[in-house]
PDB file of C-alpha atoms in Angstrom:
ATOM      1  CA  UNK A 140      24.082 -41.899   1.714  1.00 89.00           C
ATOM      2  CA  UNK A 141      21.117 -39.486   2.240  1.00 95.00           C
ATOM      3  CA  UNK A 142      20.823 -36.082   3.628  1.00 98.00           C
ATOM      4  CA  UNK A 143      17.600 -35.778   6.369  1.00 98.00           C
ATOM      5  CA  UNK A 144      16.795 -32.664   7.704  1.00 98.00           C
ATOM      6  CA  UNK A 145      14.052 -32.393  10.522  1.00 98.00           C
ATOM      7  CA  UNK A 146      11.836 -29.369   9.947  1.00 98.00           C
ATOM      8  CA  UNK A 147      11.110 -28.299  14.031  1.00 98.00           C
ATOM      9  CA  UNK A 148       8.270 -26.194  13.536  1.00 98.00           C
ATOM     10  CA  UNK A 149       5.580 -24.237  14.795  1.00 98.00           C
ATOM     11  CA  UNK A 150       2.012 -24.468  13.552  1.00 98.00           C
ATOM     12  CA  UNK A 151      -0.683 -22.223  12.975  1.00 98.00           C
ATOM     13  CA  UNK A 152      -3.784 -23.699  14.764  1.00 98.00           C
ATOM     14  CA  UNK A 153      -6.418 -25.767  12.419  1.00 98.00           C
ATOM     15  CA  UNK A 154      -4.797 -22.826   9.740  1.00 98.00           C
ATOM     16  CA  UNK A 155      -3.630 -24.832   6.738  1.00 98.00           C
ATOM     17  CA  UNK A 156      -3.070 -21.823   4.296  1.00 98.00           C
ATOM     18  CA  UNK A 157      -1.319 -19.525   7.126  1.00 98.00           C
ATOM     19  CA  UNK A 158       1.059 -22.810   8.179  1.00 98.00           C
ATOM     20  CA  UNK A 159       2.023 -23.721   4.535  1.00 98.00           C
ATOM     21  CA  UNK A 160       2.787 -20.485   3.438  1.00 98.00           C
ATOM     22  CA  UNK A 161       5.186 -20.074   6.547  1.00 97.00           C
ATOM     23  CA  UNK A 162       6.975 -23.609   6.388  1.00 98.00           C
ATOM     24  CA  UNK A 163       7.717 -22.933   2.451  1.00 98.00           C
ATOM     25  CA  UNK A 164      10.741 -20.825   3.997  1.00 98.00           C
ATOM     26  CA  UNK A 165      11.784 -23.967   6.063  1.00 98.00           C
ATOM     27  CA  UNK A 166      11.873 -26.543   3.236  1.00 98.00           C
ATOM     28  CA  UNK A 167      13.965 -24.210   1.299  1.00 98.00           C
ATOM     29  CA  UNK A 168      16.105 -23.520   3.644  1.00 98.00           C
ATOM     30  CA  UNK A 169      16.701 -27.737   4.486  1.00 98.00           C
ATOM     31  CA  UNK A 170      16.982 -27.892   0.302  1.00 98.00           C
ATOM     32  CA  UNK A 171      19.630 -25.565   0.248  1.00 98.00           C
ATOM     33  CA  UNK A 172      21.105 -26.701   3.196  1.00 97.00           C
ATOM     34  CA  UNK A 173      21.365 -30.142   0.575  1.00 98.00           C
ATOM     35  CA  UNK A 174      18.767 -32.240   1.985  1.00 98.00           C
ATOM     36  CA  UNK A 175      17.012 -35.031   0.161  1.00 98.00           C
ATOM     37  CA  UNK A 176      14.537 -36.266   2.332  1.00 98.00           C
ATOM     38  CA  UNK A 177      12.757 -33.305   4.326  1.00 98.00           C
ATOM     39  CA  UNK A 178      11.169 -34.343   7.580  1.00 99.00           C
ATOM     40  CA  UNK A 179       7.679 -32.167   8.979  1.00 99.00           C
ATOM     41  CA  UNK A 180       5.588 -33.254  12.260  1.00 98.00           C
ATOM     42  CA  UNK A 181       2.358 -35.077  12.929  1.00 98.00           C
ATOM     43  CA  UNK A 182      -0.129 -33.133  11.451  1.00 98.00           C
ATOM     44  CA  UNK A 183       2.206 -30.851  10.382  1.00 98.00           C
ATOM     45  CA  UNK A 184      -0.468 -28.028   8.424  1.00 98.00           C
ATOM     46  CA  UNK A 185      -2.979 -27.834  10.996  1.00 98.00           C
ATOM     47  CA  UNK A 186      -1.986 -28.894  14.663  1.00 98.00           C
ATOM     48  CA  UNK A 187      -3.355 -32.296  16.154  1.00 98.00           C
ATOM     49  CA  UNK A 188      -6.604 -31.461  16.088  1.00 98.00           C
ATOM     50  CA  UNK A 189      -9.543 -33.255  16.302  1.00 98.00           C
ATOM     51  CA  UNK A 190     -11.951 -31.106  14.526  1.00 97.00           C
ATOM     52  CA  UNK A 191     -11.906 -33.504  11.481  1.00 97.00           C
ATOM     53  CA  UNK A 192     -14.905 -30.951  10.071  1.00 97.00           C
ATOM     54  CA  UNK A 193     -12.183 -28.479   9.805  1.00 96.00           C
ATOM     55  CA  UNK A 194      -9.250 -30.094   9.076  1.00 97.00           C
ATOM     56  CA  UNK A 195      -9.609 -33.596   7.178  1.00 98.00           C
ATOM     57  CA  UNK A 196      -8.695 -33.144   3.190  1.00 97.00           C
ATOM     58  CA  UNK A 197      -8.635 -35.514   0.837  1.00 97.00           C
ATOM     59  CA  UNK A 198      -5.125 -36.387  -0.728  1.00 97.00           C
ATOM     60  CA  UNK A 199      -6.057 -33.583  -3.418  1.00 96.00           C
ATOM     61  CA  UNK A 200      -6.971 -31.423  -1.387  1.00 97.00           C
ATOM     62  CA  UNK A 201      -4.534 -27.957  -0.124  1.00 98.00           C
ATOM     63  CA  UNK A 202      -2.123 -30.304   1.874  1.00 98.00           C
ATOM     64  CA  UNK A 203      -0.987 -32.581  -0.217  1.00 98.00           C
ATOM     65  CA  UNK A 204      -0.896 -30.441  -2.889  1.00 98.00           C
ATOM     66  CA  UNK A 205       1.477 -28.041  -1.516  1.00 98.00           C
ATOM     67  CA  UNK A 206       3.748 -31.142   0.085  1.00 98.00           C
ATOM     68  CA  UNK A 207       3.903 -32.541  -4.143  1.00 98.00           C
ATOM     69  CA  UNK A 208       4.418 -29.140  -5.204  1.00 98.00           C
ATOM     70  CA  UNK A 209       7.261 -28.124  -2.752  1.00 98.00           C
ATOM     71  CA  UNK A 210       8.544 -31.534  -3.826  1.00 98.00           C
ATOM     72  CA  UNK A 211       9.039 -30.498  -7.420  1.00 98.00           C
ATOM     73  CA  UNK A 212      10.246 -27.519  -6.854  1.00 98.00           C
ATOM     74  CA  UNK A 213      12.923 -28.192  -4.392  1.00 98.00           C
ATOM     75  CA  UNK A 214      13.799 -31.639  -5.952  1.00 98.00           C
ATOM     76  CA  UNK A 215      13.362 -33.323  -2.528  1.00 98.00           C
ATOM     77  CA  UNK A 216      10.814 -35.909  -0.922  1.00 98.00           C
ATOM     78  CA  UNK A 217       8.605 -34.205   1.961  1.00 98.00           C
ATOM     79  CA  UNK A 218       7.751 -36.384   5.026  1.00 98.00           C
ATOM     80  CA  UNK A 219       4.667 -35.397   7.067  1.00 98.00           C
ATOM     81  CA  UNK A 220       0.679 -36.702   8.684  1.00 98.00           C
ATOM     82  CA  UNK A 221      -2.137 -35.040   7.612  1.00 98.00           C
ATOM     83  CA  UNK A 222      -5.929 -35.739   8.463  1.00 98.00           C
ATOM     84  CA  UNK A 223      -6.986 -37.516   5.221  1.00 98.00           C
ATOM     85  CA  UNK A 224     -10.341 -38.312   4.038  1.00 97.00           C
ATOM     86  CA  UNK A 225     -10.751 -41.104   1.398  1.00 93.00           C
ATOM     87  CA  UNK A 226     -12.390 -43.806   0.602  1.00 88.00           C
ATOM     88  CA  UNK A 227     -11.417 -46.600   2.347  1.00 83.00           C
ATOM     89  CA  UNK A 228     -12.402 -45.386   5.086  1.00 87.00           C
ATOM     90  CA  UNK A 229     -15.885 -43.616   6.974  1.00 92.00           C
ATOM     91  CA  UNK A 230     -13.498 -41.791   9.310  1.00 97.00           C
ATOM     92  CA  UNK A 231     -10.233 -39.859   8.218  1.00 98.00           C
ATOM     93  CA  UNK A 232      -6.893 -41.521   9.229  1.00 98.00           C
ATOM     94  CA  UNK A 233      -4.018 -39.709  10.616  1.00 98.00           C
ATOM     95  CA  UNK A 234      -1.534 -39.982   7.446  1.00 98.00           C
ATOM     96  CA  UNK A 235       2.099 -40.506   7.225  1.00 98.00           C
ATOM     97  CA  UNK A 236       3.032 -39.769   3.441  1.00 98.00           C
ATOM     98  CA  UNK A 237       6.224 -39.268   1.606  1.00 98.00           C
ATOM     99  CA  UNK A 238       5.844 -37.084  -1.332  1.00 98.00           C
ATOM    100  CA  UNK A 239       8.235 -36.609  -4.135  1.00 98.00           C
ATOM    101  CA  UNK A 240       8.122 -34.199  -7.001  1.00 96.00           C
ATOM    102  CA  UNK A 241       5.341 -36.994  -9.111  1.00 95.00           C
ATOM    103  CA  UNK A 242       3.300 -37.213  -5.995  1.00 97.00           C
ATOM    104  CA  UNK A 243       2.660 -39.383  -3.078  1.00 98.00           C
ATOM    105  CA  UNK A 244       4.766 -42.736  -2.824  1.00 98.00           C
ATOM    106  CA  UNK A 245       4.346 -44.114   0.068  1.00 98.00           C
ATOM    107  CA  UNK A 246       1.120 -43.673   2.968  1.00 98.00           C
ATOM    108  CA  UNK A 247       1.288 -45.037   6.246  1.00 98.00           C
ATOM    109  CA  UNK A 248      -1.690 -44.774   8.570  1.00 98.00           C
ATOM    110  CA  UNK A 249      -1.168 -44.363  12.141  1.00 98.00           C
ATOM    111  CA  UNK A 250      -1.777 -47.942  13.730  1.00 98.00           C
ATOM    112  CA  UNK A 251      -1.834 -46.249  17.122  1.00 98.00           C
ATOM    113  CA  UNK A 252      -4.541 -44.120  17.786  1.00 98.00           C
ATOM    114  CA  UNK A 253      -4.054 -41.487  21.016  1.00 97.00           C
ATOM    115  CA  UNK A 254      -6.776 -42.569  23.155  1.00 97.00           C
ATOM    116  CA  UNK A 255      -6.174 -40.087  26.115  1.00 96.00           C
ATOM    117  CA  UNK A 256      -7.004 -37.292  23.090  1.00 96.00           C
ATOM    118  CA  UNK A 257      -9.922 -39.308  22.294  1.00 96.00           C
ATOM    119  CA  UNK A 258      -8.360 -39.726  18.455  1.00 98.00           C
ATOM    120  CA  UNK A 259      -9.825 -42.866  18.441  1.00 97.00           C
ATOM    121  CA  UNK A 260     -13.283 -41.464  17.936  1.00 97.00           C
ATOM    122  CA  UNK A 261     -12.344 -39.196  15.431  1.00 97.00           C
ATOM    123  CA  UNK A 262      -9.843 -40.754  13.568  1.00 98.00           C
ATOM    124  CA  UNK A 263      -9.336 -44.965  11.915  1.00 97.00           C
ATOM    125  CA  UNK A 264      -7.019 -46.752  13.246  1.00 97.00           C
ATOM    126  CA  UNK A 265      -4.665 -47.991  10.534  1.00 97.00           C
ATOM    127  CA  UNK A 266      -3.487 -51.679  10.256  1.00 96.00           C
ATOM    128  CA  UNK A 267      -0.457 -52.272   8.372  1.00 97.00           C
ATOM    129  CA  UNK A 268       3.138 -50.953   9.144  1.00 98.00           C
ATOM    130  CA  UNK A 269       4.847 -49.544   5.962  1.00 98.00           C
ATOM    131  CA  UNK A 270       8.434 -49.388   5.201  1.00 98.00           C
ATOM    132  CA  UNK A 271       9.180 -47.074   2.531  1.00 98.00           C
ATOM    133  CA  UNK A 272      12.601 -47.117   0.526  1.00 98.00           C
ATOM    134  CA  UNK A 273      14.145 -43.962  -0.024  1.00 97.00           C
ATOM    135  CA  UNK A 274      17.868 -43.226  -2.013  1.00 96.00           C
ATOM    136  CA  UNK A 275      18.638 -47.526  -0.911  1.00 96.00           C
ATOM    137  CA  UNK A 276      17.921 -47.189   2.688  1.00 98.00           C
ATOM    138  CA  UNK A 277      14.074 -48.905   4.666  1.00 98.00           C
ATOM    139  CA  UNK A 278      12.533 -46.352   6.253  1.00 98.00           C
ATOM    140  CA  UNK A 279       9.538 -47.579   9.185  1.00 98.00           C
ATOM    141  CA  UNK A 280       6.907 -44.715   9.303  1.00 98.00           C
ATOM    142  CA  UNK A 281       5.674 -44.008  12.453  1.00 98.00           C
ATOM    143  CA  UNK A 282       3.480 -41.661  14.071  1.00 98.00           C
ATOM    144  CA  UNK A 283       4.278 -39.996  17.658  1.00 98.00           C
ATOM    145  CA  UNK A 284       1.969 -42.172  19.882  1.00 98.00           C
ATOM    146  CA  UNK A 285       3.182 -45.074  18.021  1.00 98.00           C
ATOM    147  CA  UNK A 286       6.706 -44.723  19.660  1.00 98.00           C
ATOM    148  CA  UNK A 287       5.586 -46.386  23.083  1.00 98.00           C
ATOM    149  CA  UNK A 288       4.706 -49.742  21.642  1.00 98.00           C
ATOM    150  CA  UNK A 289       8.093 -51.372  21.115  1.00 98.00           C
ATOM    151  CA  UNK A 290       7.012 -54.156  19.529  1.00 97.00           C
ATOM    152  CA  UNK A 291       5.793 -52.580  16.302  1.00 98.00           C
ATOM    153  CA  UNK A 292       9.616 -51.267  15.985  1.00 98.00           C
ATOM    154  CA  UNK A 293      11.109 -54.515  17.477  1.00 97.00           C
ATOM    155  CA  UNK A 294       9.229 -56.432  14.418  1.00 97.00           C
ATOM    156  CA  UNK A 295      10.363 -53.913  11.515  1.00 98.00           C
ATOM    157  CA  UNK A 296      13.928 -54.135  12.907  1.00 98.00           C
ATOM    158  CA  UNK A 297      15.000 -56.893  10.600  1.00 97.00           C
ATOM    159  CA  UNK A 298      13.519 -55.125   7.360  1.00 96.00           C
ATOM    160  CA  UNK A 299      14.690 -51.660   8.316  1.00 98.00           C
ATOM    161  CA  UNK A 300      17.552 -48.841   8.629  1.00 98.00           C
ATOM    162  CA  UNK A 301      15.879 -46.204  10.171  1.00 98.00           C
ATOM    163  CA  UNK A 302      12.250 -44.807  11.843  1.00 99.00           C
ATOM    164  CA  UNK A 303      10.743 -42.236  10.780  1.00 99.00           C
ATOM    165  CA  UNK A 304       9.094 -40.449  13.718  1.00 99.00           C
ATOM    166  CA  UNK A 305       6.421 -37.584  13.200  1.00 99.00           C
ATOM    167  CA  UNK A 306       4.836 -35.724  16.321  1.00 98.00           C
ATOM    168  CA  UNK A 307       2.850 -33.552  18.247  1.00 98.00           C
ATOM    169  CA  UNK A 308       4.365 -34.490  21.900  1.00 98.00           C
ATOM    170  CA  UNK A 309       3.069 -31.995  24.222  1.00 98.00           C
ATOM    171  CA  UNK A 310       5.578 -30.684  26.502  1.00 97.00           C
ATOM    172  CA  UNK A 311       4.717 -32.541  30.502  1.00 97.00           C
ATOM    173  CA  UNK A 312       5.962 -35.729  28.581  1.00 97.00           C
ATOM    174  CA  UNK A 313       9.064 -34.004  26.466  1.00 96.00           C
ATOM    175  CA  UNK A 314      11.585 -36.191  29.136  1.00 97.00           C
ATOM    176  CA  UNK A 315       9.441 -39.852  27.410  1.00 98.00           C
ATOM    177  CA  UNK A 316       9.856 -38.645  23.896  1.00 98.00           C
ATOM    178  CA  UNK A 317      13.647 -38.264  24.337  1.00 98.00           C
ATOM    179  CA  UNK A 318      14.223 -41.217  26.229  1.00 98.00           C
ATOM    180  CA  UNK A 319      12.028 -43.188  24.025  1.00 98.00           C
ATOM    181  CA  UNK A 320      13.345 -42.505  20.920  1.00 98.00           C
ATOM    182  CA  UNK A 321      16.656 -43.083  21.740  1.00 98.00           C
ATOM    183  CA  UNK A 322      15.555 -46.659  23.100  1.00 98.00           C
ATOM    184  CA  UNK A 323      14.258 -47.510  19.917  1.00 98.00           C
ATOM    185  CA  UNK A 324      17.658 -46.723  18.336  1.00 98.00           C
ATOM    186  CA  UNK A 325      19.491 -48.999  20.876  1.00 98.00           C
ATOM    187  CA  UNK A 326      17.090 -51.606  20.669  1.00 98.00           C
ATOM    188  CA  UNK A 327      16.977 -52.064  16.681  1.00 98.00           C
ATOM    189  CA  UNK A 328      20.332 -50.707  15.999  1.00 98.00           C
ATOM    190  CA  UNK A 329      19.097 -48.189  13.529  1.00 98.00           C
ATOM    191  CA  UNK A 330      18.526 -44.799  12.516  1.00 99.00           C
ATOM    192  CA  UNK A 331      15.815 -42.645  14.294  1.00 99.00           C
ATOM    193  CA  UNK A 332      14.801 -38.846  13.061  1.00 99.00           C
ATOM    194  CA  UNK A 333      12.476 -37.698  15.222  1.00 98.00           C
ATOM    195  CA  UNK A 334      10.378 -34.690  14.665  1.00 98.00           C
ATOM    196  CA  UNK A 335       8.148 -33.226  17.264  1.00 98.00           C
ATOM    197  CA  UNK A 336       6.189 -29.389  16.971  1.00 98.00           C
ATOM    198  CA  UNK A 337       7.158 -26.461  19.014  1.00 98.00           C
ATOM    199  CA  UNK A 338       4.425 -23.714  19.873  1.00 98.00           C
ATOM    200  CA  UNK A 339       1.186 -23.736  21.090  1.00 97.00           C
ATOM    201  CA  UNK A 340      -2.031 -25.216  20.390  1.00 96.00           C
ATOM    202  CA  UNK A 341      -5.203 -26.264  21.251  1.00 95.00           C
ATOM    203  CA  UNK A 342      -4.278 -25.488  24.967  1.00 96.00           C
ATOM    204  CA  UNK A 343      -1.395 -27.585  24.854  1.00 97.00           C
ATOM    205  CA  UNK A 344       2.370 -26.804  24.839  1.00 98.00           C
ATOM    206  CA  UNK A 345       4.785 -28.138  22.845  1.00 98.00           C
ATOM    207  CA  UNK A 346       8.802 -27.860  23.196  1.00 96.00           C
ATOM    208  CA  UNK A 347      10.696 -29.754  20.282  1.00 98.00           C
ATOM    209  CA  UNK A 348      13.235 -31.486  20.979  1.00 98.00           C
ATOM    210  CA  UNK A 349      13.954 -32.835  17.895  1.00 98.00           C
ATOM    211  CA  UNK A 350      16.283 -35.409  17.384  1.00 98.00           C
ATOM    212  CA  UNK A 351      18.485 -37.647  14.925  1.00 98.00           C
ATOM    213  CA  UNK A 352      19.782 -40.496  16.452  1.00 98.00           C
ATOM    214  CA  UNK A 353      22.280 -42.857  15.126  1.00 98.00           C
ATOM    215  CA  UNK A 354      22.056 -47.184  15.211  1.00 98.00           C
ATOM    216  CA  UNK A 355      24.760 -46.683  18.722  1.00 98.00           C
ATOM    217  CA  UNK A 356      21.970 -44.615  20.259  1.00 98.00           C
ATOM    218  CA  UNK A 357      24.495 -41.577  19.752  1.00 98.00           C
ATOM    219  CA  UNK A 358      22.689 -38.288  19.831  1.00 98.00           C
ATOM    220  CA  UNK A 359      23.995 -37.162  16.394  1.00 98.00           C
ATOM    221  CA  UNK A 360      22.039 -33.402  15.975  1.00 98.00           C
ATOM    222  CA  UNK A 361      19.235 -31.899  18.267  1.00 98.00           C
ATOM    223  CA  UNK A 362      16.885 -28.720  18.842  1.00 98.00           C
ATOM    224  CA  UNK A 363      15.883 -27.114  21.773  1.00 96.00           C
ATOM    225  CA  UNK A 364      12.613 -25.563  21.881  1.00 97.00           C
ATOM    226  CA  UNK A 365      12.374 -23.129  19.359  1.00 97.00           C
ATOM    227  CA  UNK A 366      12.081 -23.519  15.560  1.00 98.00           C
ATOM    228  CA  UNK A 367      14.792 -25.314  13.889  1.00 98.00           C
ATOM    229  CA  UNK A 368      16.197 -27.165  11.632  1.00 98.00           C
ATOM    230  CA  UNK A 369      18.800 -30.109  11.851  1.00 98.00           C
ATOM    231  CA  UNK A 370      20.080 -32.268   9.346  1.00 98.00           C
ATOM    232  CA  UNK A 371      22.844 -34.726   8.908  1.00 98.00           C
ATOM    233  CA  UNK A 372      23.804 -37.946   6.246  1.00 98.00           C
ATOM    234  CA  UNK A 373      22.772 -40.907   6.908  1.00 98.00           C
ATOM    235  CA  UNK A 374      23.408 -44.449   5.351  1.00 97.00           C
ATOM    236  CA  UNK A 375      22.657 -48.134   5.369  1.00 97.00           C
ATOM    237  CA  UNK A 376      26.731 -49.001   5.823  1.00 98.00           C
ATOM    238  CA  UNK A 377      26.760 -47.588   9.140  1.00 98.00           C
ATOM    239  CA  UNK A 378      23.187 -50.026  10.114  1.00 98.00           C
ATOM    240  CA  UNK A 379      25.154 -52.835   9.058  1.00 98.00           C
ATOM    241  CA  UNK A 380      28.462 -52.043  10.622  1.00 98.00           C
ATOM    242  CA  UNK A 381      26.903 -51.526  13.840  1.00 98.00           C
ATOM    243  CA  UNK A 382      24.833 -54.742  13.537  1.00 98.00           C
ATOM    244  CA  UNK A 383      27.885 -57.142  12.389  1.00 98.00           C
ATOM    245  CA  UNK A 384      29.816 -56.146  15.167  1.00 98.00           C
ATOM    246  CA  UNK A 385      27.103 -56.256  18.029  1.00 98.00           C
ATOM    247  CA  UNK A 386      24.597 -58.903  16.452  1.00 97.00           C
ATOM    248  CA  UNK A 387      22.097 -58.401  19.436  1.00 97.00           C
ATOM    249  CA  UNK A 388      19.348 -58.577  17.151  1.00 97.00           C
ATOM    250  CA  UNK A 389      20.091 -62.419  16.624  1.00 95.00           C
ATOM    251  CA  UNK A 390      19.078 -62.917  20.162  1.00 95.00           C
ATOM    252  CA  UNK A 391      15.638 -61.417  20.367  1.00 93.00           C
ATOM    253  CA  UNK A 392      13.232 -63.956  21.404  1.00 88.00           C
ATOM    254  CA  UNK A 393       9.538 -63.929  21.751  1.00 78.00           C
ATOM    255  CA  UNK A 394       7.571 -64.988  25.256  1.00 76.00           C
ATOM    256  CA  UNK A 395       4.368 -66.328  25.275  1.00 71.00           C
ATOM    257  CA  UNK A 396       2.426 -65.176  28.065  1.00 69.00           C
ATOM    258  CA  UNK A 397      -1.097 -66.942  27.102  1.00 68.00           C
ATOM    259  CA  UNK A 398      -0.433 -69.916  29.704  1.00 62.00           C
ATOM    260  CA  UNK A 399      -1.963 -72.900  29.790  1.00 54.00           C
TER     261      UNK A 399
END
């Protein structure tokens, strides 16, 4: 069993130093509320920008520092996307990283870029899912726009006990990220946490609505639309429970479309 907490914050914009300094209240407050596994938002230190000139870092840089370092301090693993620069890479990615107290242990980057925000100009497209395990349960990383293709989350199902959903979902589609994520919990009969921003930035609004969702589709703990924090236990037992006595997944089958 594992205590999440979903950090619904807001987030000062393309202001690393001011955001950090303000969420270091938050994770303390989910670590002494007992979580172990501390859920941020896409692009949780600087706001979805795509000013990559101001805002990419490298996995040393301020970001990822403070994530490893909050980490230690609170004995917890941080969850959150960054813009990072390395490598691999001639553009940044839009990073998914957990981050325990010895550093960085898992990094998923976002398969999905948002083309209607032109990310995919500023940003690589990643191409591998990752499914991290944390305290015995599979996590899925994924990254807000990620949550409208399905069929990345149909094809973890089998591997998996939960998503882990990051996001900056503006607020004229808050009504899709709520019904969406709790489709992805009926469909794969698993855990979703799903963290979205509140506040403004770069002319958008954003209104929450945080959510952890159990393998049912049950709404287990929400926000609203102002700062929050929710957490509840989760654990693998209730995954299989749910998928021994409604073995739906058994029946997915795949359609080939191509013709011929």
């Amino acid at each position: 069993m594992t205590i999440v907490a979903a950090v619904q914050h807001d987030i000062v914009w393309e202001d690393s130093a001011a955001t950090l300094a303000a969420l270091a209240t938050d994770v303390a407050a989910a670590a002494g509320a007992g979580a172990q596994l501390i859920v941020l938002t896409e692009m949780f230190a600087t706001g979805f920008s795509m000013q990559v000139e101001r805002t990419a870092q490298s996995e040393d840089g301020e970001i990822v520092t403070w994530m490893r370092d909050q980490a230690g301090l609170h004995d917890v693993r941080l969850v959150g996307s960054a813009a990072v620069r390395d490598d691999a890479n001639e553009q940044p990615t839009n990073r998914l990283l957990i981050v325990g107290p010895q550093g960085v242990e898992y990094r998923y980057d976002k398969i999905h870029p948002f083309t209607y925000a032109k990310e995919h100009e500023r940003f690589a497209a990643g191409s591998q899912p990752v499914v991290a395990e944390v305290d015995g349960m599979n996590w899925a990383m994924t990254v807000c726009y990620d949550l409208r293709f399905a069929n990345l989350y149909w094809d973890l199902a089998p591997q998996v006990d939960g998503y882990l959903v990051v996001a900056n979902w503006p607020r004229p589609r808050g009504e899709h990220w709520k019904a969406l994520l709790v489709a992805r919990a009926i469909e794969n009969q698993a855990w979703v946490v799903g963290v979205n921003r509140v506040g403004q930035g770069g002319g958008l609004d954003y209104a929450g609505g945080s959510m952890i969702i159990d393998p049912l589709g049950q709404v287990i703990a929400s926000a609203s639309e102002s700062p929050a924090m929710i957490a509840t236990s989760v654990d693998q037992t209730t995954v299989t429970s749910v998928r021994e006595r409604f073995p739906f997944l058994a029946d997915r089958r795949r359609t080939d479309w191509s013709g011929g």
